[in-house]
């Protein structure tokens, strides 16, 4: 063989080897990514619940606004059917509502019961679609309810007997003869940790290797090179000494050390192994995987004989914001390391909120931001409130908790105004996450299936009488006046019919009738209607989340520790009873929200004509176009702006998107109207004018003969009521400052410039605390806490 032929052969073999190795690497990458893509192929929702506070007296109301994103796109999701449940600490369900969500947002309220005892309660939010997943993808928000006669249960008290030390090697593996990082966590059965703890790392002969100071949440870390010698960690609290032996190190394995906080906008991942492991890994391909669901970064790597340590520096801008999972996977799909990290999003929008102007009973606030079309909810509390905790931020609710087995404790501390120290402490908490939510060995062999439907609206199904012939030549007609629904459904050969995607609210009257084609002649028939998808159960018991790890009873704080607000009772003692001739009076005129409006009692003297004609005669412009109703103010805010629309309520239910249901209402249906065409409405759309309509109660003899095909849907979508504060006896007490609330505003929307307005009742307070949470149309989330001057 001549020299040229020899060189050509060598080059060909080298090229073949490179191509073979590249193909092998590509196959390995594809296998790993296929596991993640398949497992997270079905869309998963992340839901956060913003409540007006987290500690409530048992005769108050919980007000909330929820936010929903699609985890694939991190944008608002088109979910509509959301279930909101309340549980006590024994897992007993106390209430359940179906709430309508639109554009990724929903709101509502839960009325509490004065019979509720002091303790922890849980608000769970889920969708039927979430039942498709092995993991619990619901949102569970912990709240405290207080019975003033009992006092406050102190869930932060330390249960000394149950204190335990947990040791958590970084990457979930401890490898011999190389440096390892080991996390320490001290907590009791309620998840609490004493402050100012120290951990002593000690040999079996009593020699102290090092002493580590734990942070105020009971977390710490130390580095160690494990050998055959036994080590233990000792923590002392009062008279109690807690010991925990360090697990035996593996002879074969990988150790990782991650740093997300030292280098700005960079993540450093150091991968280490020992000589024994190097020999074992020579026949395997190794991949460093960083992923958030299907958002995957894949970095193949290998060790060299003279380099048993590798450091990979990543740019955080190339990683998704929030929780990411680091995994090291070999070519046999075996996982060697796993670690959670948090990528801090870019600096958040800073909101500026100022007092705008004051009316007789209200303070109007104006906000400025650089996020147009931001949808928000705002809780307004006394400056020194004791009614909120550190565990309910939308940032953790959307970016952290969906990826953890249980919500992160003290999340507000880490995510509000994050500093390098706070990000280090957050990383310390993630290092000590002992339980993985998404387990690699399970994901390799299981793929979620869509066995549960993604419900959009309600479905009503029924069957016509079997004796009717030519069933397919019939249609079932449905009318729901309250919800402005009129539609028809085909009848199958078996006599079945179904209406889908219905947006029916609680206590809607539904009328059904059967019509024969082609002339739509009414046919007598029982239609046997049934709502199919109103009741949905969540297939993961709440007790799996709550747990029952503490055997002691939770101690109460002394009643003298906190003062509570007092409320006006419902019983009024009368000095005398005088029987007078019955007169028609405005029964709702004394309501604070109605007292500044012009009220009308509707009787036989003024009940002629349509409701829209009445509204037009009282200062508003009413127009109709292609069946749609438009109501606007006769005054404009500027020459270039469109005429503003009023706030319209029917029985305290606000009409958000359409006034069409007013078109069919007659004055004979109305009991009272409160109206003002000039009043500025407290809303997200700068409304001008307020119209509050109260309908007459339905009469028992509505039908002279019962109609079997007309029925009330008693439990459909819950009605969305405007915020109404509790009736406090006195708002100038320490009790009110501790646990009272000044205001709550939902569905606030910034305009195209990022500006927004909202208001609150003037309680003559010099300052207030505002907690604002919101989400943009791109899925960016915001949490702001501010003290605002009200004088």
mmCIF file of C-alpha atoms in Angstrom, residues 25-242:
data_model
loop_
_atom_site.group_PDB
_atom_site.id
_atom_site.type_symbol
_atom_site.label_atom_id
_atom_site.label_comp_id
_atom_site.label_asym_id
_atom_site.label_seq_id
_atom_site.Cartn_x
_atom_site.Cartn_y
_atom_site.Cartn_z
ATOM 1 C CA UNK A 25 -24.537 11.384 20.391
ATOM 2 C CA UNK A 26 -27.517 12.609 18.379
ATOM 3 C CA UNK A 27 -29.389 9.371 19.111
ATOM 4 C CA UNK A 28 -28.669 9.744 22.815
ATOM 5 C CA UNK A 29 -29.860 13.368 22.793
ATOM 6 C CA UNK A 30 -33.025 12.344 20.962
ATOM 7 C CA UNK A 31 -33.797 9.525 23.419
ATOM 8 C CA UNK A 32 -33.498 11.804 26.429
ATOM 9 C CA UNK A 33 -35.462 14.656 24.900
ATOM 10 C CA UNK A 34 -38.134 12.220 23.744
ATOM 11 C CA UNK A 35 -38.842 11.222 27.359
ATOM 12 C CA UNK A 36 -39.400 14.856 28.355
ATOM 13 C CA UNK A 37 -41.338 15.817 25.234
ATOM 14 C CA UNK A 38 -43.677 12.856 25.588
ATOM 15 C CA UNK A 39 -44.250 13.300 29.307
ATOM 16 C CA UNK A 40 -45.014 17.019 29.056
ATOM 17 C CA UNK A 41 -46.848 16.838 25.732
ATOM 18 C CA UNK A 42 -50.286 17.500 27.226
ATOM 19 C CA UNK A 43 -50.722 21.153 28.171
ATOM 20 C CA UNK A 44 -50.513 21.820 31.897
ATOM 21 C CA UNK A 45 -52.144 24.751 33.606
ATOM 22 C CA UNK A 46 -50.556 26.759 36.391
ATOM 23 C CA UNK A 47 -53.005 28.663 38.596
ATOM 24 C CA UNK A 48 -52.302 31.282 41.236
ATOM 25 C CA UNK A 49 -54.900 32.591 43.672
ATOM 26 C CA UNK A 50 -54.556 36.126 45.019
ATOM 27 C CA UNK A 51 -56.691 36.555 48.148
ATOM 28 C CA UNK A 52 -57.496 39.882 49.773
ATOM 29 C CA UNK A 53 -55.628 38.641 52.869
ATOM 30 C CA UNK A 54 -54.616 35.319 54.437
ATOM 31 C CA UNK A 55 -56.092 35.631 57.963
ATOM 32 C CA UNK A 56 -59.863 36.035 58.281
ATOM 33 C CA UNK A 57 -62.350 36.300 61.094
ATOM 34 C CA UNK A 58 -65.044 33.655 60.773
ATOM 35 C CA UNK A 59 -67.810 36.100 59.816
ATOM 36 C CA UNK A 60 -65.851 37.725 56.994
ATOM 37 C CA UNK A 61 -65.703 36.924 53.282
ATOM 38 C CA UNK A 62 -62.703 35.718 51.286
ATOM 39 C CA UNK A 63 -62.318 37.720 48.082
ATOM 40 C CA UNK A 64 -59.987 36.385 45.416
ATOM 41 C CA UNK A 65 -58.751 36.736 41.871
ATOM 42 C CA UNK A 66 -57.116 33.838 40.070
ATOM 43 C CA UNK A 67 -54.609 33.817 37.225
ATOM 44 C CA UNK A 68 -54.056 30.932 34.792
ATOM 45 C CA UNK A 69 -51.200 30.316 32.364
ATOM 46 C CA UNK A 70 -50.354 27.560 29.920
ATOM 47 C CA UNK A 71 -47.002 26.220 31.091
ATOM 48 C CA UNK A 72 -45.929 25.489 27.519
ATOM 49 C CA UNK A 73 -46.261 29.083 26.386
ATOM 50 C CA UNK A 74 -46.207 30.854 29.773
ATOM 51 C CA UNK A 75 -49.129 32.933 28.514
ATOM 52 C CA UNK A 76 -52.716 33.304 29.773
ATOM 53 C CA UNK A 77 -54.717 30.164 29.020
ATOM 54 C CA UNK A 78 -58.248 29.807 27.633
ATOM 55 C CA UNK A 79 -59.467 27.744 30.607
ATOM 56 C CA UNK A 80 -63.116 28.504 31.473
ATOM 57 C CA UNK A 81 -64.229 25.974 34.112
ATOM 58 C CA UNK A 82 -62.428 26.448 37.416
ATOM 59 C CA UNK A 83 -63.480 24.763 40.655
ATOM 60 C CA UNK A 84 -62.816 26.577 43.940
ATOM 61 C CA UNK A 85 -63.178 24.519 47.133
ATOM 62 C CA UNK A 86 -62.691 25.248 50.826
ATOM 63 C CA UNK A 87 -61.441 22.543 53.232
ATOM 64 C CA UNK A 88 -60.739 22.449 56.950
ATOM 65 C CA UNK A 89 -57.564 20.940 58.410
ATOM 66 C CA UNK A 90 -59.214 17.505 58.625
ATOM 67 C CA UNK A 91 -59.864 17.450 54.889
ATOM 68 C CA UNK A 92 -63.619 18.093 55.185
ATOM 69 C CA UNK A 93 -65.039 20.007 52.230
ATOM 70 C CA UNK A 94 -66.911 23.102 53.407
ATOM 71 C CA UNK A 95 -67.822 24.801 50.136
ATOM 72 C CA UNK A 96 -67.526 24.349 46.378
ATOM 73 C CA UNK A 97 -68.070 26.711 43.464
ATOM 74 C CA UNK A 98 -67.673 26.600 39.714
ATOM 75 C CA UNK A 99 -66.114 29.871 38.569
ATOM 76 C CA UNK A 100 -65.928 31.189 35.027
ATOM 77 C CA UNK A 101 -62.473 32.197 33.785
ATOM 78 C CA UNK A 102 -61.790 34.303 30.717
ATOM 79 C CA UNK A 103 -58.450 35.277 29.186
ATOM 80 C CA UNK A 104 -56.654 33.546 32.027
ATOM 81 C CA UNK A 105 -58.389 35.424 34.863
ATOM 82 C CA UNK A 106 -61.267 34.652 37.242
ATOM 83 C CA UNK A 107 -62.572 36.150 40.461
ATOM 84 C CA UNK A 108 -65.083 35.422 43.182
ATOM 85 C CA UNK A 109 -65.684 35.169 46.891
ATOM 86 C CA UNK A 110 -66.230 32.610 49.652
ATOM 87 C CA UNK A 111 -68.518 33.509 52.526
ATOM 88 C CA UNK A 112 -67.298 32.144 55.841
ATOM 89 C CA UNK A 113 -69.422 30.790 58.667
ATOM 90 C CA UNK A 114 -69.431 32.186 62.221
ATOM 91 C CA UNK A 115 -69.480 28.578 63.454
ATOM 92 C CA UNK A 116 -66.000 27.929 62.050
ATOM 93 C CA UNK A 117 -63.352 27.294 64.687
ATOM 94 C CA UNK A 118 -59.921 28.892 64.738
ATOM 95 C CA UNK A 119 -57.404 27.018 62.621
ATOM 96 C CA UNK A 120 -55.879 26.417 59.223
ATOM 97 C CA UNK A 121 -58.102 26.057 56.203
ATOM 98 C CA UNK A 122 -57.270 25.401 52.575
ATOM 99 C CA UNK A 123 -58.621 26.867 49.344
ATOM 100 C CA UNK A 124 -58.064 24.427 46.474
ATOM 101 C CA UNK A 125 -58.392 25.442 42.834
ATOM 102 C CA UNK A 126 -58.422 22.846 40.076
ATOM 103 C CA UNK A 127 -59.743 22.017 36.617
ATOM 104 C CA UNK A 128 -61.059 18.698 35.364
ATOM 105 C CA UNK A 129 -58.112 18.535 32.942
ATOM 106 C CA UNK A 130 -55.680 18.356 35.872
ATOM 107 C CA UNK A 131 -57.037 14.885 36.699
ATOM 108 C CA UNK A 132 -55.030 13.549 33.730
ATOM 109 C CA UNK A 133 -51.737 13.884 35.593
ATOM 110 C CA UNK A 134 -50.139 11.719 38.255
ATOM 111 C CA UNK A 135 -48.766 14.816 39.969
ATOM 112 C CA UNK A 136 -51.038 17.161 41.878
ATOM 113 C CA UNK A 137 -51.264 20.169 39.561
ATOM 114 C CA UNK A 138 -53.996 21.909 41.564
ATOM 115 C CA UNK A 139 -53.319 25.062 43.542
ATOM 116 C CA UNK A 140 -53.781 24.878 47.309
ATOM 117 C CA UNK A 141 -53.655 28.111 49.305
ATOM 118 C CA UNK A 142 -53.412 27.958 53.080
ATOM 119 C CA UNK A 143 -55.404 30.529 55.072
ATOM 120 C CA UNK A 144 -56.098 31.085 58.762
ATOM 121 C CA UNK A 145 -59.592 31.551 60.125
ATOM 122 C CA UNK A 146 -60.080 33.072 63.561
ATOM 123 C CA UNK A 147 -62.946 32.572 65.980
ATOM 124 C CA UNK A 148 -62.530 35.677 68.192
ATOM 125 C CA UNK A 149 -63.897 33.799 71.191
ATOM 126 C CA UNK A 150 -61.062 31.262 70.851
ATOM 127 C CA UNK A 151 -58.188 33.428 69.661
ATOM 128 C CA UNK A 152 -55.497 32.644 67.101
ATOM 129 C CA UNK A 153 -53.894 29.254 66.734
ATOM 130 C CA UNK A 154 -50.133 29.663 66.675
ATOM 131 C CA UNK A 155 -48.934 27.381 63.892
ATOM 132 C CA UNK A 156 -45.465 28.915 64.114
ATOM 133 C CA UNK A 157 -44.818 27.542 67.596
ATOM 134 C CA UNK A 158 -41.997 25.004 67.664
ATOM 135 C CA UNK A 159 -42.905 21.402 68.428
ATOM 136 C CA UNK A 160 -39.618 20.518 70.072
ATOM 137 C CA UNK A 161 -40.182 16.778 70.266
ATOM 138 C CA UNK A 162 -40.687 16.437 66.527
ATOM 139 C CA UNK A 163 -37.616 18.416 65.424
ATOM 140 C CA UNK A 164 -35.619 16.512 62.821
ATOM 141 C CA UNK A 165 -32.435 17.031 60.846
ATOM 142 C CA UNK A 166 -32.487 16.227 57.123
ATOM 143 C CA UNK A 167 -29.298 15.853 55.102
ATOM 144 C CA UNK A 168 -29.639 16.372 51.357
ATOM 145 C CA UNK A 169 -26.580 15.837 49.137
ATOM 146 C CA UNK A 170 -26.541 18.192 46.176
ATOM 147 C CA UNK A 171 -27.725 16.297 43.129
ATOM 148 C CA UNK A 172 -29.285 13.662 45.448
ATOM 149 C CA UNK A 173 -26.144 11.517 45.468
ATOM 150 C CA UNK A 174 -23.094 11.377 47.739
ATOM 151 C CA UNK A 175 -19.936 10.164 45.963
ATOM 152 C CA UNK A 176 -16.821 8.942 47.776
ATOM 153 C CA UNK A 177 -13.357 10.492 47.614
ATOM 154 C CA UNK A 178 -14.397 13.791 45.952
ATOM 155 C CA UNK A 179 -15.782 17.059 47.349
ATOM 156 C CA UNK A 180 -19.564 16.985 47.848
ATOM 157 C CA UNK A 181 -22.013 19.671 48.956
ATOM 158 C CA UNK A 182 -24.568 18.515 51.542
ATOM 159 C CA UNK A 183 -27.628 20.564 52.491
ATOM 160 C CA UNK A 184 -29.000 20.687 56.048
ATOM 161 C CA UNK A 185 -32.582 21.345 57.045
ATOM 162 C CA UNK A 186 -34.012 21.396 60.571
ATOM 163 C CA UNK A 187 -37.781 21.483 60.958
ATOM 164 C CA UNK A 188 -40.577 20.197 63.157
ATOM 165 C CA UNK A 189 -43.781 18.400 62.172
ATOM 166 C CA UNK A 190 -45.359 21.713 61.121
ATOM 167 C CA UNK A 191 -42.393 22.732 58.974
ATOM 168 C CA UNK A 192 -41.119 25.328 61.463
ATOM 169 C CA UNK A 193 -37.506 25.840 62.450
ATOM 170 C CA UNK A 194 -36.029 27.573 65.490
ATOM 171 C CA UNK A 195 -33.756 30.494 64.739
ATOM 172 C CA UNK A 196 -30.038 30.789 65.553
ATOM 173 C CA UNK A 197 -29.265 27.077 65.189
ATOM 174 C CA UNK A 198 -25.835 25.634 64.621
ATOM 175 C CA UNK A 199 -24.982 22.273 63.075
ATOM 176 C CA UNK A 200 -21.854 20.388 64.158
ATOM 177 C CA UNK A 201 -20.273 17.936 61.688
ATOM 178 C CA UNK A 202 -18.521 15.299 63.765
ATOM 179 C CA UNK A 203 -16.547 12.099 63.271
ATOM 180 C CA UNK A 204 -17.492 8.866 65.040
ATOM 181 C CA UNK A 205 -14.673 9.434 67.538
ATOM 182 C CA UNK A 206 -16.129 12.787 68.569
ATOM 183 C CA UNK A 207 -13.730 14.961 66.580
ATOM 184 C CA UNK A 208 -15.483 18.093 65.294
ATOM 185 C CA UNK A 209 -14.764 18.787 61.637
ATOM 186 C CA UNK A 210 -16.718 22.039 61.314
ATOM 187 C CA UNK A 211 -19.620 24.017 62.712
ATOM 188 C CA UNK A 212 -22.250 25.520 60.388
ATOM 189 C CA UNK A 213 -24.673 28.309 61.296
ATOM 190 C CA UNK A 214 -28.152 27.739 59.854
ATOM 191 C CA UNK A 215 -30.278 30.592 58.528
ATOM 192 C CA UNK A 216 -33.547 31.691 60.124
ATOM 193 C CA UNK A 217 -35.495 29.138 58.081
ATOM 194 C CA UNK A 218 -33.368 26.243 59.344
ATOM 195 C CA UNK A 219 -31.300 25.759 56.155
ATOM 196 C CA UNK A 220 -27.562 25.383 55.772
ATOM 197 C CA UNK A 221 -24.914 23.560 53.735
ATOM 198 C CA UNK A 222 -21.415 22.205 54.115
ATOM 199 C CA UNK A 223 -18.780 20.603 51.911
ATOM 200 C CA UNK A 224 -17.241 17.224 52.705
ATOM 201 C CA UNK A 225 -15.081 14.549 51.090
ATOM 202 C CA UNK A 226 -16.742 11.287 52.153
ATOM 203 C CA UNK A 227 -14.538 8.345 53.079
ATOM 204 C CA UNK A 228 -15.160 5.036 54.840
ATOM 205 C CA UNK A 229 -15.305 6.880 58.166
ATOM 206 C CA UNK A 230 -18.771 7.525 59.586
ATOM 207 C CA UNK A 231 -19.909 11.131 60.055
ATOM 208 C CA UNK A 232 -22.884 12.636 61.798
ATOM 209 C CA UNK A 233 -24.518 16.038 62.154
ATOM 210 C CA UNK A 234 -25.559 17.284 65.589
ATOM 211 C CA UNK A 235 -27.959 20.151 66.273
ATOM 212 C CA UNK A 236 -28.851 21.387 69.760
ATOM 213 C CA UNK A 237 -32.040 23.272 70.637
ATOM 214 C CA UNK A 238 -32.601 24.039 74.296
ATOM 215 C CA UNK A 239 -32.197 20.784 76.175
ATOM 216 C CA UNK A 240 -32.780 18.689 73.060
ATOM 217 C CA UNK A 241 -29.951 17.210 70.987
ATOM 218 C CA UNK A 242 -30.774 15.963 67.477
#
